[in-house]
Short mmCIF file of C-alpha atoms and ligand atoms in Angstrom, two decimals:
data_model
loop_
_atom_site.label_atom_id
_atom_site.label_comp_id
_atom_site.label_asym_id
_atom_site.label_seq_id
_atom_site.Cartn_x
_atom_site.Cartn_y
_atom_site.Cartn_z
CA MET A 1 17.45 3.39 -35.38
CA ARG A 2 17.63 4.84 -31.84
CA LYS A 3 17.04 2.21 -29.19
CA ALA A 4 15.47 2.94 -25.82
CA ASP A 5 17.21 3.08 -22.44
CA ILE A 6 14.27 1.48 -20.67
CA GLY A 7 11.01 -0.24 -21.56
CA VAL A 8 7.81 0.25 -19.57
CA VAL A 9 5.22 -2.51 -19.71
CA GLY A 10 1.78 -1.52 -18.43
CA LEU A 11 0.70 2.03 -19.16
CA GLY A 12 -1.94 2.47 -16.49
CA VAL A 13 -1.88 5.31 -13.97
CA MET A 14 1.59 4.50 -12.64
CA GLY A 15 3.28 3.07 -15.74
CA HIS A 16 2.53 5.91 -18.09
CA ASN A 17 3.53 8.60 -15.60
CA LEU A 18 6.79 6.80 -14.76
CA ALA A 19 7.51 6.53 -18.49
CA LEU A 20 7.04 10.29 -18.86
CA ASN A 21 9.26 10.87 -15.82
CA PHE A 22 12.10 8.84 -17.41
CA GLU A 23 11.57 10.70 -20.69
CA ARG A 24 11.63 14.13 -19.02
CA ASN A 25 14.93 13.15 -17.43
CA GLY A 26 16.53 12.56 -20.81
CA TYR A 27 15.99 8.83 -21.32
CA TRP A 28 14.52 7.14 -24.35
CA VAL A 29 11.57 5.02 -23.28
CA ALA A 30 9.95 2.13 -25.16
CA LEU A 31 6.28 1.67 -24.31
CA TYR A 32 4.15 -1.46 -24.32
CA ASN A 33 0.65 -2.09 -23.04
CA ARG A 34 -1.59 -5.16 -23.34
CA THR A 35 -4.29 -2.96 -24.84
CA ALA A 36 -2.62 -1.23 -27.78
CA GLU A 37 -5.03 1.69 -27.72
CA LYS A 38 -3.52 2.89 -24.45
CA THR A 39 -0.04 2.91 -25.99
CA ARG A 40 -1.32 5.00 -28.89
CA LYS A 41 -3.06 7.38 -26.49
CA VAL A 42 0.06 7.91 -24.37
CA LEU A 43 2.05 8.64 -27.54
CA ALA A 44 -0.62 10.98 -28.89
CA ASP A 45 -1.05 12.85 -25.57
CA ALA A 46 2.70 13.28 -25.22
CA GLY A 47 2.94 14.74 -28.73
CA PRO A 48 5.82 14.53 -31.21
CA GLU A 49 9.49 15.24 -30.50
CA ARG A 50 9.43 13.14 -27.36
CA ARG A 51 11.90 10.34 -26.56
CA LEU A 52 9.14 7.70 -26.68
CA ILE A 53 8.99 4.58 -28.85
CA GLY A 54 5.62 2.82 -29.10
CA THR A 55 5.79 -0.96 -29.46
CA PHE A 56 2.94 -3.39 -30.00
CA SER A 57 4.39 -6.78 -29.12
CA LEU A 58 6.82 -7.89 -26.43
CA GLU A 59 9.22 -9.02 -29.17
CA GLU A 60 9.13 -5.55 -30.70
CA LEU A 61 9.63 -4.01 -27.24
CA CYS A 62 12.73 -6.13 -26.55
CA ALA A 63 14.15 -5.47 -30.04
CA ASN A 64 13.93 -1.74 -29.32
CA LEU A 65 15.94 -1.78 -26.08
CA GLU A 66 19.64 -1.13 -25.55
CA ARG A 67 21.51 -4.05 -23.97
CA PRO A 68 21.47 -4.91 -21.18
CA ARG A 69 17.74 -4.42 -21.52
CA ARG A 70 15.95 -2.68 -18.68
CA ILE A 71 12.25 -3.39 -18.44
CA LEU A 72 9.89 -1.98 -15.83
CA LEU A 73 6.69 -3.97 -15.32
CA MET A 74 3.83 -1.78 -14.07
CA VAL A 75 0.95 -4.21 -14.42
CA GLN A 76 -1.59 -5.29 -11.83
CA ALA A 77 0.05 -7.29 -9.03
CA GLY A 78 -0.55 -11.06 -9.01
CA GLN A 79 -1.04 -13.37 -11.98
CA ALA A 80 -0.46 -10.59 -14.52
CA VAL A 81 3.16 -10.27 -13.33
CA ASP A 82 3.79 -14.02 -13.72
CA ASP A 83 2.16 -13.98 -17.15
CA MET A 84 4.29 -11.06 -18.31
CA ILE A 85 7.49 -12.68 -17.06
CA THR A 86 6.61 -15.90 -18.92
CA SER A 87 5.80 -13.99 -22.11
CA LEU A 88 8.96 -11.85 -21.93
CA ARG A 89 11.38 -14.69 -21.17
CA PRO A 90 11.96 -15.83 -24.81
CA PHE A 91 13.10 -12.31 -25.76
CA LEU A 92 15.42 -11.69 -22.80
CA GLN A 93 19.10 -12.56 -22.47
CA SER A 94 21.51 -13.04 -19.63
CA GLY A 95 22.34 -9.69 -18.05
CA ASP A 96 18.98 -8.10 -18.87
CA VAL A 97 17.21 -6.41 -15.97
CA LEU A 98 13.57 -7.05 -15.21
CA ILE A 99 11.92 -4.82 -12.61
CA ASP A 100 8.50 -5.39 -11.08
CA GLY A 101 7.39 -1.97 -9.84
CA GLY A 102 3.85 -2.99 -8.81
CA ASN A 103 2.61 -3.71 -5.32
CA SER A 104 3.52 -7.39 -5.47
CA TYR A 105 3.31 -9.53 -2.36
CA PHE A 106 6.90 -9.96 -1.18
CA GLN A 107 6.65 -13.76 -1.09
CA ASP A 108 5.68 -13.70 -4.79
CA THR A 109 8.79 -11.63 -5.45
CA GLU A 110 10.87 -14.16 -3.48
CA ARG A 111 9.43 -16.95 -5.64
CA ARG A 112 10.03 -15.08 -8.93
CA HIS A 113 13.54 -14.19 -7.86
CA GLU A 114 14.24 -17.85 -7.14
CA ALA A 115 12.76 -18.96 -10.49
CA LEU A 116 14.90 -16.48 -12.46
CA LYS A 117 18.07 -16.87 -10.42
CA ASP A 118 19.81 -19.33 -12.81
CA THR A 119 18.70 -17.64 -16.04
CA GLY A 120 21.12 -14.72 -15.82
CA ILE A 121 18.15 -12.33 -15.91
CA LEU A 122 18.58 -9.82 -13.11
CA TYR A 123 15.32 -9.54 -11.21
CA VAL A 124 14.34 -6.52 -9.15
CA GLY A 125 11.24 -6.21 -6.96
CA MET A 126 10.80 -2.47 -6.53
CA GLY A 127 8.31 -0.79 -4.24
CA ILE A 128 7.12 2.55 -5.60
CA SER A 129 5.21 5.14 -3.63
CA GLY A 130 3.85 8.52 -4.55
CA GLY A 131 0.72 7.79 -6.57
CA GLU A 132 0.09 9.44 -9.91
CA GLU A 133 1.83 12.74 -9.11
CA GLY A 134 4.84 11.05 -7.57
CA ALA A 135 5.25 8.72 -10.54
CA LEU A 136 5.40 11.74 -12.85
CA TRP A 137 7.41 14.22 -10.78
CA GLY A 138 9.41 12.04 -8.41
CA PRO A 139 8.38 8.96 -6.45
CA SER A 140 10.06 7.26 -3.52
CA LEU A 141 11.62 4.06 -4.88
CA MET A 142 12.45 0.90 -2.94
CA PRO A 143 14.36 -1.49 -5.22
CA GLY A 144 15.36 -4.90 -3.87
CA GLY A 145 16.71 -8.07 -5.42
CA SER A 146 19.74 -8.24 -7.70
CA VAL A 147 22.62 -6.02 -6.51
CA GLU A 148 24.14 -6.21 -10.00
CA ALA A 149 20.92 -4.77 -11.39
CA TRP A 150 21.01 -1.96 -8.83
CA LYS A 151 24.44 -0.91 -10.12
CA ILE A 152 23.01 -0.71 -13.64
CA LEU A 153 19.82 1.06 -12.58
CA ALA A 154 21.07 3.44 -9.88
CA PRO A 155 21.82 6.49 -12.08
CA MET A 156 18.42 6.31 -13.81
CA LEU A 157 16.46 5.73 -10.63
CA GLN A 158 18.31 8.50 -8.81
CA LYS A 159 17.31 10.87 -11.60
CA ILE A 160 13.60 10.09 -11.59
CA ALA A 161 13.21 9.77 -7.80
CA ALA A 162 11.93 12.51 -5.52
CA LYS A 163 14.61 14.61 -3.84
CA ALA A 164 14.61 15.19 -0.10
CA GLU A 165 15.18 18.68 1.33
CA ASP A 166 18.94 18.09 1.37
CA GLY A 167 18.82 17.14 -2.33
CA GLU A 168 19.33 13.42 -1.72
CA PRO A 169 17.35 11.18 -4.11
CA CYS A 170 14.67 9.09 -2.40
CA VAL A 171 15.95 5.75 -3.64
CA ASP A 172 18.46 3.25 -2.37
CA TYR A 173 19.15 -0.45 -2.64
CA ILE A 174 16.90 -2.03 -0.03
CA GLY A 175 18.13 -5.60 0.22
CA PRO A 176 18.08 -9.03 -1.45
CA ARG A 177 15.16 -10.95 -3.00
CA GLY A 178 11.78 -9.61 -1.86
CA ALA A 179 13.18 -6.89 0.44
CA GLY A 180 11.99 -3.99 -1.74
CA HIS A 181 8.42 -5.20 -1.84
CA TYR A 182 8.52 -6.09 1.86
CA VAL A 183 9.52 -2.54 2.74
CA LYS A 184 6.84 -1.11 0.44
CA MET A 185 4.27 -3.32 2.16
CA VAL A 186 5.23 -1.97 5.59
CA HIS A 187 5.29 1.58 4.19
CA ASN A 188 1.65 1.03 3.23
CA GLY A 189 0.87 -0.45 6.65
CA ILE A 190 2.22 2.70 8.29
CA GLU A 191 0.19 4.73 5.78
CA TYR A 192 -2.98 2.91 6.89
CA ALA A 193 -2.22 3.72 10.55
CA ASP A 194 -1.40 7.35 9.80
CA MET A 195 -4.64 7.84 7.86
CA GLN A 196 -6.67 6.18 10.62
CA LEU A 197 -5.14 8.42 13.32
CA ILE A 198 -5.91 11.52 11.27
CA ALA A 199 -9.46 10.28 10.65
CA GLU A 200 -10.02 9.71 14.39
CA THR A 201 -8.77 13.20 15.20
CA TYR A 202 -11.16 14.67 12.62
CA ASP A 203 -14.01 12.56 14.00
CA LEU A 204 -13.41 13.56 17.62
CA LEU A 205 -13.16 17.28 16.86
CA ARG A 206 -16.26 17.08 14.70
CA HIS A 207 -18.27 15.33 17.40
CA ALA A 208 -16.97 17.23 20.39
CA LEU A 209 -16.93 20.72 18.95
CA GLY A 210 -19.44 20.47 16.09
CA LEU A 211 -16.92 21.99 13.71
CA SER A 212 -17.68 22.09 9.99
CA ALA A 213 -15.36 20.58 7.41
CA PRO A 214 -13.99 23.99 6.31
CA GLN A 215 -13.32 24.90 9.97
CA LEU A 216 -11.50 21.60 10.44
CA ALA A 217 -9.57 22.29 7.22
CA GLU A 218 -8.14 25.43 8.82
CA ILE A 219 -7.02 23.45 11.89
CA PHE A 220 -5.24 20.80 9.80
CA ALA A 221 -3.69 23.47 7.57
CA GLU A 222 -2.28 25.18 10.65
CA TRP A 223 -0.99 21.88 12.04
CA ASN A 224 0.76 21.32 8.75
CA GLN A 225 3.04 24.26 9.55
CA GLY A 226 4.58 22.52 12.54
CA GLU A 227 5.82 19.15 13.74
CA LEU A 228 2.88 17.35 12.08
CA GLN A 229 3.90 18.68 8.65
CA SER A 230 3.27 15.86 6.19
CA TYR A 231 1.66 15.06 2.88
CA LEU A 232 -1.28 13.30 4.57
CA ILE A 233 -2.06 16.29 6.85
CA GLN A 234 -1.72 18.65 3.89
CA ILE A 235 -4.16 16.69 1.72
CA THR A 236 -6.53 16.29 4.69
CA ALA A 237 -6.80 20.08 4.88
CA GLU A 238 -7.36 20.28 1.12
CA VAL A 239 -9.97 17.50 1.18
CA LEU A 240 -11.88 19.14 4.05
CA ARG A 241 -11.92 22.46 2.22
CA LYS A 242 -13.40 21.07 -0.98
CA ILE A 243 -17.03 21.99 -1.70
CA ASP A 244 -19.26 19.68 -3.74
CA GLU A 245 -20.46 21.63 -6.80
CA GLU A 246 -23.78 19.77 -6.99
CA THR A 247 -24.92 20.15 -3.39
CA ALA A 248 -22.78 23.11 -2.25
CA GLN A 249 -21.90 21.05 0.82
CA PRO A 250 -18.37 20.06 1.85
CA LEU A 251 -17.59 17.13 -0.46
CA VAL A 252 -16.29 15.02 2.42
CA ASP A 253 -19.76 15.18 4.05
CA VAL A 254 -21.42 13.51 1.08
CA ILE A 255 -18.82 10.74 0.62
CA LEU A 256 -19.98 7.26 1.69
CA ASP A 257 -18.16 6.18 4.87
CA GLU A 258 -17.00 2.77 3.62
CA ALA A 259 -13.21 2.58 3.29
CA GLN A 260 -11.85 0.25 0.66
CA GLN A 261 -8.51 -1.51 0.69
CA LYS A 262 -6.26 -3.24 -1.78
CA GLY A 263 -4.52 -5.56 0.66
CA THR A 264 -1.13 -4.11 1.59
CA GLY A 265 -2.31 -3.07 5.08
CA LYS A 266 -3.79 -6.51 5.67
CA TRP A 267 -0.58 -8.17 4.45
CA THR A 268 1.41 -6.05 6.91
CA SER A 269 -0.74 -7.18 9.84
CA GLN A 270 -0.74 -10.80 8.69
CA ASN A 271 3.00 -10.87 8.27
CA ALA A 272 3.55 -9.14 11.61
CA LEU A 273 1.56 -11.92 13.27
CA ASP A 274 3.57 -14.52 11.34
CA ILE A 275 6.92 -13.22 12.52
CA GLY A 276 5.76 -12.19 16.00
CA ALA A 277 5.96 -8.41 15.78
CA ALA A 278 3.32 -6.26 17.48
CA VAL A 279 1.74 -3.67 15.16
CA PRO A 280 -1.61 -3.06 16.88
CA THR A 281 -2.18 0.40 15.43
CA ILE A 282 -1.67 -0.86 11.87
CA SER A 283 -4.02 -3.76 12.59
CA ALA A 284 -6.53 -1.36 14.14
CA ALA A 285 -6.47 0.67 10.93
CA VAL A 286 -7.24 -2.47 8.90
CA ASP A 287 -9.98 -3.46 11.38
CA MET A 288 -11.56 -0.01 11.18
CA ARG A 289 -11.67 -0.23 7.38
CA ILE A 290 -13.37 -3.62 7.74
CA LEU A 291 -15.89 -2.20 10.23
CA SER A 292 -16.50 0.81 8.03
CA ALA A 293 -17.46 -1.48 5.18
CA LEU A 294 -20.35 -2.89 7.29
CA LYS A 295 -22.45 0.18 6.56
CA GLN A 296 -25.84 -1.54 6.53
CA GLU A 297 -25.13 -3.45 9.74
CA ARG A 298 -23.90 -0.28 11.39
CA LEU A 299 -27.00 1.61 10.35
CA GLN A 300 -29.19 -1.02 11.98
CA ALA A 301 -26.99 -1.27 15.07
CA SER A 302 -27.03 2.51 15.46
CA ARG A 303 -30.78 2.26 16.09
CA VAL A 304 -30.61 -0.42 18.79
CA LEU A 305 -27.25 -0.25 20.57
CA SER A 306 -26.95 2.43 23.19
CA GLY A 307 -24.00 4.67 23.96
CA PRO A 308 -23.30 7.79 25.97
CA ILE A 309 -25.54 10.77 25.35
CA ARG A 310 -23.14 13.49 26.34
CA THR A 311 -21.80 16.68 24.94
CA PHE A 312 -18.32 18.05 25.35
CA GLN A 313 -18.23 20.63 28.10
CA GLY A 314 -14.59 21.65 28.06
CA ASP A 315 -12.64 24.41 26.40
CA SER A 316 -12.53 24.06 22.62
CA THR A 317 -9.15 25.72 22.11
CA HIS A 318 -7.66 23.42 24.71
CA LEU A 319 -9.17 20.33 23.07
CA ILE A 320 -7.73 21.34 19.68
CA HIS A 321 -4.34 21.76 21.35
CA LEU A 322 -4.64 18.33 23.01
CA ALA A 323 -5.73 16.69 19.77
CA ARG A 324 -2.68 18.03 17.98
CA GLN A 325 -0.39 16.63 20.68
CA ALA A 326 -2.25 13.31 20.73
CA LEU A 327 -2.05 12.95 16.96
CA TYR A 328 1.69 13.55 16.96
CA ALA A 329 2.26 11.16 19.87
CA SER A 330 0.16 8.37 18.34
CA LYS A 331 1.83 8.89 14.99
CA ILE A 332 5.27 8.41 16.55
CA ILE A 333 4.04 5.20 18.20
CA ALA A 334 2.58 3.88 14.92
CA TYR A 335 5.86 4.57 13.11
CA ALA A 336 7.72 2.85 15.95
CA GLN A 337 5.57 -0.25 15.37
CA GLY A 338 6.27 -0.21 11.62
CA MET A 339 10.00 0.28 12.11
CA GLY A 340 9.99 -2.48 14.75
CA LEU A 341 8.36 -4.82 12.24
CA LEU A 342 11.03 -3.95 9.65
CA ARG A 343 13.76 -4.61 12.19
CA GLN A 344 12.33 -8.01 13.02
CA ALA A 345 11.71 -8.93 9.36
CA SER A 346 15.28 -7.98 8.53
CA GLN A 347 16.46 -10.67 10.92
CA GLU A 348 13.78 -13.19 9.96
CA TYR A 349 14.38 -12.95 6.20
CA GLU A 350 18.04 -11.87 6.31
CA TYR A 351 17.28 -8.67 4.41
CA GLY A 352 20.01 -6.59 6.04
CA LEU A 353 17.70 -3.56 6.14
CA LYS A 354 19.21 -0.23 7.12
CA LEU A 355 16.42 1.56 8.93
CA ASP A 356 18.05 4.97 8.65
CA ARG A 357 18.15 4.59 4.86
CA LEU A 358 14.51 3.50 4.71
CA ALA A 359 13.39 6.50 6.73
CA ALA A 360 15.61 8.70 4.54
CA ILE A 361 14.03 7.56 1.27
CA TRP A 362 10.55 8.11 2.69
CA ARG A 363 11.30 11.78 3.39
CA ALA A 364 9.95 12.87 0.00
CA GLY A 365 7.93 11.48 -2.89
CA CYS A 366 5.94 8.90 -0.96
CA ILE A 367 2.51 9.09 0.68
CA ILE A 368 3.88 8.97 4.25
CA ARG A 369 6.43 11.73 3.65
CA ALA A 370 6.56 13.85 6.77
CA ARG A 371 8.82 16.09 8.79
CA LEU A 372 8.85 13.31 11.38
CA LEU A 373 10.82 11.09 8.98
CA SER A 374 13.84 13.40 9.16
CA ASN A 375 13.89 12.84 12.94
CA ILE A 376 13.49 9.09 12.45
CA THR A 377 16.38 9.10 9.97
CA LEU A 378 18.56 10.93 12.50
CA ALA A 379 17.59 8.55 15.31
CA TYR A 380 18.69 5.48 13.32
CA GLU A 381 21.78 7.20 11.92
CA HIS A 382 22.80 7.96 15.47
CA GLU A 383 21.99 4.47 16.72
CA PRO A 384 21.64 1.89 13.90
CA ASP A 385 20.85 -0.92 16.37
CA LEU A 386 18.12 0.99 18.19
CA VAL A 387 15.73 -1.75 19.37
CA ASN A 388 12.67 0.49 19.37
CA LEU A 389 12.18 3.99 18.02
CA LEU A 390 10.41 4.96 21.26
CA LEU A 391 13.75 4.66 23.05
CA ALA A 392 15.52 7.27 20.90
CA PRO A 393 16.09 10.33 23.12
CA ALA A 394 14.19 12.70 20.82
CA PHE A 395 11.10 10.48 20.73
CA ARG A 396 11.32 9.58 24.40
CA GLU A 397 11.10 13.27 25.17
CA ALA A 398 8.40 13.93 22.59
CA LEU A 399 6.24 11.26 24.23
CA ALA A 400 7.08 12.28 27.78
CA SER A 401 5.49 15.66 27.09
CA ARG A 402 2.57 14.34 25.02
CA HIS A 403 1.30 11.06 26.42
CA HIS A 404 -0.94 12.96 28.84
CA ALA A 405 -2.63 14.64 25.89
CA LEU A 406 -3.07 11.27 24.20
CA ARG A 407 -4.72 9.91 27.36
CA GLU A 408 -6.98 12.96 27.64
CA VAL A 409 -8.09 12.79 24.03
CA ILE A 410 -8.87 9.06 24.24
CA LYS A 411 -10.82 9.69 27.47
CA ILE A 412 -12.91 12.35 25.76
CA GLY A 413 -13.50 9.96 22.85
CA ILE A 414 -14.66 7.27 25.29
CA GLU A 415 -16.95 9.71 27.10
CA LEU A 416 -18.55 10.83 23.85
CA GLY A 417 -18.68 7.34 22.35
CA VAL A 418 -16.35 8.20 19.45
CA PRO A 419 -14.35 5.13 18.38
CA MET A 420 -10.62 5.77 18.86
CA MET A 421 -9.23 2.37 17.96
CA GLY A 422 -6.01 3.67 16.41
CA MET A 423 -5.13 6.08 19.21
CA SER A 424 -6.17 3.60 21.92
CA THR A 425 -3.95 0.86 20.51
CA ALA A 426 -1.09 3.32 20.14
CA LEU A 427 -1.35 4.30 23.79
CA ALA A 428 -1.76 0.68 24.91
CA TYR A 429 1.36 -0.27 22.91
CA TYR A 430 3.27 2.57 24.57
CA ASP A 431 2.07 1.57 28.04
CA ALA A 432 2.78 -2.12 27.41
CA TYR A 433 6.24 -1.44 26.04
CA ARG A 434 7.18 0.71 29.03
CA SER A 435 5.82 -1.82 31.56
CA ALA A 436 8.47 -3.65 33.53
CA ARG A 437 5.79 -6.13 34.54
CA LEU A 438 2.79 -7.13 32.45
CA PRO A 439 0.01 -9.49 33.56
CA ALA A 440 1.46 -12.29 31.43
CA ASN A 441 2.31 -14.03 34.72
CA LEU A 442 -1.40 -14.67 35.16
CA ILE A 443 -1.72 -15.89 31.57
CA GLN A 444 1.14 -18.33 32.15
CA ALA A 445 -0.55 -19.58 35.31
CA GLN A 446 -3.84 -20.07 33.46
CA ARG A 447 -2.06 -21.93 30.67
CA ASP A 448 -0.36 -24.18 33.17
CA TYR A 449 -3.68 -24.74 34.99
CA PHE A 450 -5.67 -25.94 31.98
CA GLY A 451 -2.97 -27.34 29.73
CA ALA A 452 0.08 -28.14 31.88
CA HIS A 453 2.02 -25.76 29.62
CA THR A 454 4.54 -24.99 32.42
CA TYR A 455 5.93 -21.61 33.44
CA ARG A 456 9.19 -20.00 34.50
CA ARG A 457 9.72 -18.13 37.77
CA LEU A 458 11.18 -14.74 38.60
CA ASP A 459 13.18 -16.04 41.55
CA ARG A 460 14.91 -19.11 40.09
CA GLU A 461 15.90 -20.80 36.85
CA GLY A 462 14.02 -23.78 35.48
CA ILE A 463 10.68 -24.87 34.06
CA PHE A 464 7.83 -25.45 36.53
CA HIS A 465 4.44 -27.08 36.61
CA THR A 466 1.93 -26.88 39.44
CA GLN A 467 -0.92 -29.17 40.37
CA TRP A 468 -3.38 -26.28 40.69
CA THR A 469 -6.31 -28.16 42.29
P1 NBP B 501 -3.89 0.52 -13.49
O1 NBP B 501 -5.10 -0.21 -13.10
O2 NBP B 501 -3.99 1.95 -13.83
O3 NBP B 501 -3.20 -0.23 -14.73
C1 NBP B 501 -3.01 -1.60 -14.71
C2 NBP B 501 -2.12 -2.01 -15.86
O4 NBP B 501 -1.96 -3.42 -15.80
C3 NBP B 501 -2.70 -1.69 -17.23
O5 NBP B 501 -1.65 -1.30 -18.07
C4 NBP B 501 -3.28 -3.04 -17.66
O6 NBP B 501 -3.31 -3.22 -19.06
C5 NBP B 501 -2.25 -3.96 -17.08
N1 NBP B 501 -2.67 -5.35 -16.97
C6 NBP B 501 -3.67 -5.92 -16.24
BR1 NBP B 501 -4.84 -4.99 -15.20
N2 NBP B 501 -3.73 -7.23 -16.37
C7 NBP B 501 -2.75 -7.54 -17.24
C8 NBP B 501 -2.32 -8.75 -17.77
N3 NBP B 501 -2.88 -9.90 -17.42
N4 NBP B 501 -1.30 -8.71 -18.65
C9 NBP B 501 -0.75 -7.55 -19.00
N5 NBP B 501 -1.10 -6.35 -18.50
C10 NBP B 501 -2.10 -6.35 -17.62
O7 NBP B 501 -2.84 0.25 -12.34
P2 NBP B 501 -1.78 1.23 -11.65
O8 NBP B 501 -2.48 2.07 -10.64
O9 NBP B 501 -0.93 1.88 -12.67
O10 NBP B 501 -0.91 0.17 -10.83
C11 NBP B 501 0.05 -0.67 -11.41
C12 NBP B 501 0.79 -1.35 -10.28
O11 NBP B 501 1.41 -0.34 -9.48
C13 NBP B 501 -0.10 -2.14 -9.33
O12 NBP B 501 0.61 -3.24 -8.84
C14 NBP B 501 -0.36 -1.17 -8.21
O13 NBP B 501 -0.70 -1.81 -7.01
C15 NBP B 501 0.98 -0.47 -8.13
N6 NBP B 501 0.96 0.87 -7.52
C16 NBP B 501 -0.06 1.73 -7.74
C17 NBP B 501 -0.02 3.00 -7.15
C18 NBP B 501 -1.12 4.00 -7.38
O14 NBP B 501 -1.11 5.04 -6.69
N7 NBP B 501 -2.03 3.79 -8.32
C19 NBP B 501 1.08 3.36 -6.35
C20 NBP B 501 2.12 2.45 -6.18
C21 NBP B 501 2.06 1.21 -6.76
P3 NBP B 501 -4.64 -2.89 -19.92
O15 NBP B 501 -4.55 -1.43 -20.23
O16 NBP B 501 -4.51 -3.74 -21.10
O17 NBP B 501 -5.81 -3.24 -19.05
#
């Protein structure tokens, strides 16, 4: 009987679409899902004559796989992954490859990698981005862990991955242990920031100019033709254009303004704090989701807390032009923060990350795919040790001609009382990073005053303490 080239465990949104992607690319795929009904449904929906083998126990799954076995786990991150590994272990042999393609926390992947290290089972923590469509037609894949496993998997993963404009598959070996899931986590952190910056731009234009959702859709659609071209801008235009069939209003206007989150943005901020990397725009995006969730409190506060009662008096065409520039500038700064975090984590965890490769595999397939990523790829290819993306000549120039717009747009937001937490933090990061002297001298003096924490001086070497009173 024909055995399968790969097994997929977990046939939810991602698992079943990835299975179909492998199948479409010529591979035989064995399917397993905790709830057997789902397996039957995937088989029935796919129809006959497909390279799919339904299995209804993990033993049956493993018996139906070519050696070395390749198994992709696409179950909910957390305990379910540990449970599946424990249940699969008795049926796996040395040399078999086990891939966790869920959004696992990278420290969990480190722990699982360590636990499996002496078993001969090759463990891969793989970040996957692209959602349902990407899983089916080509995701961006971030496999980390066993290098041996990468050699076995590379041809298959290159086939199912998205292809960038130059035809290059959006997959590469990321690094050892939890590196793949680490990079996916930061990808999601950048995604949070990007979405927040777009949302602020929408909010400001709506407040200042009173534009309707369909009018805003046209603006975003036009922006998507230029330097801002990206999946998130494209879907923003499509979302804003959508009319609710029941109410005949723009659907976005009847959606409750409470943003949910699954944790990858929060993990990015938490980890950045742990390793001492500044990612204020990513953190602002997480904070704004938290604030958005306080709907009832906000409703009450809106009745008692005062703010400016002003209307925008300027030229609307000019404001739209400024907003476009500000969005691009703040987006560059947010990406610089994310890439800076990756650079620092690479040293901290000895991941050996190649930032040009990461930017390259995000050019297509994933949620943050954008024209900007081609420029980021080039910047790191040209200068692999670039300490901060802002210093790359192309971005230095892009910001030199746009930071005024960013300042203007934030000022207008402040005047109208529109919260611009993402853009404000982006600008503050830019201003802080380009400051030869920050007021940390005063902070050091305060620390020495109340806690005798000592300070260093600009004019001579050594550690100093002052009796301040
Ligand atoms: P779904 O919620 O669609 O499916 C979850 C799958 O996990 C189902 O097959 C479910 O089996 C299985 N499962 C659960 Br829940 N608990 C299990 C357990 N204890 N043992 C065995 N199987 C269990 O999730 P999804 O959206 O396909 O996401 C899967 C993974 O991929 C997650 O880690 C997610 O964060 C990640 N991811 C999702 C996206 C996305 O856009 N959705 C993108 C990138 C990564 P059942 O049918 O028996 O309940």
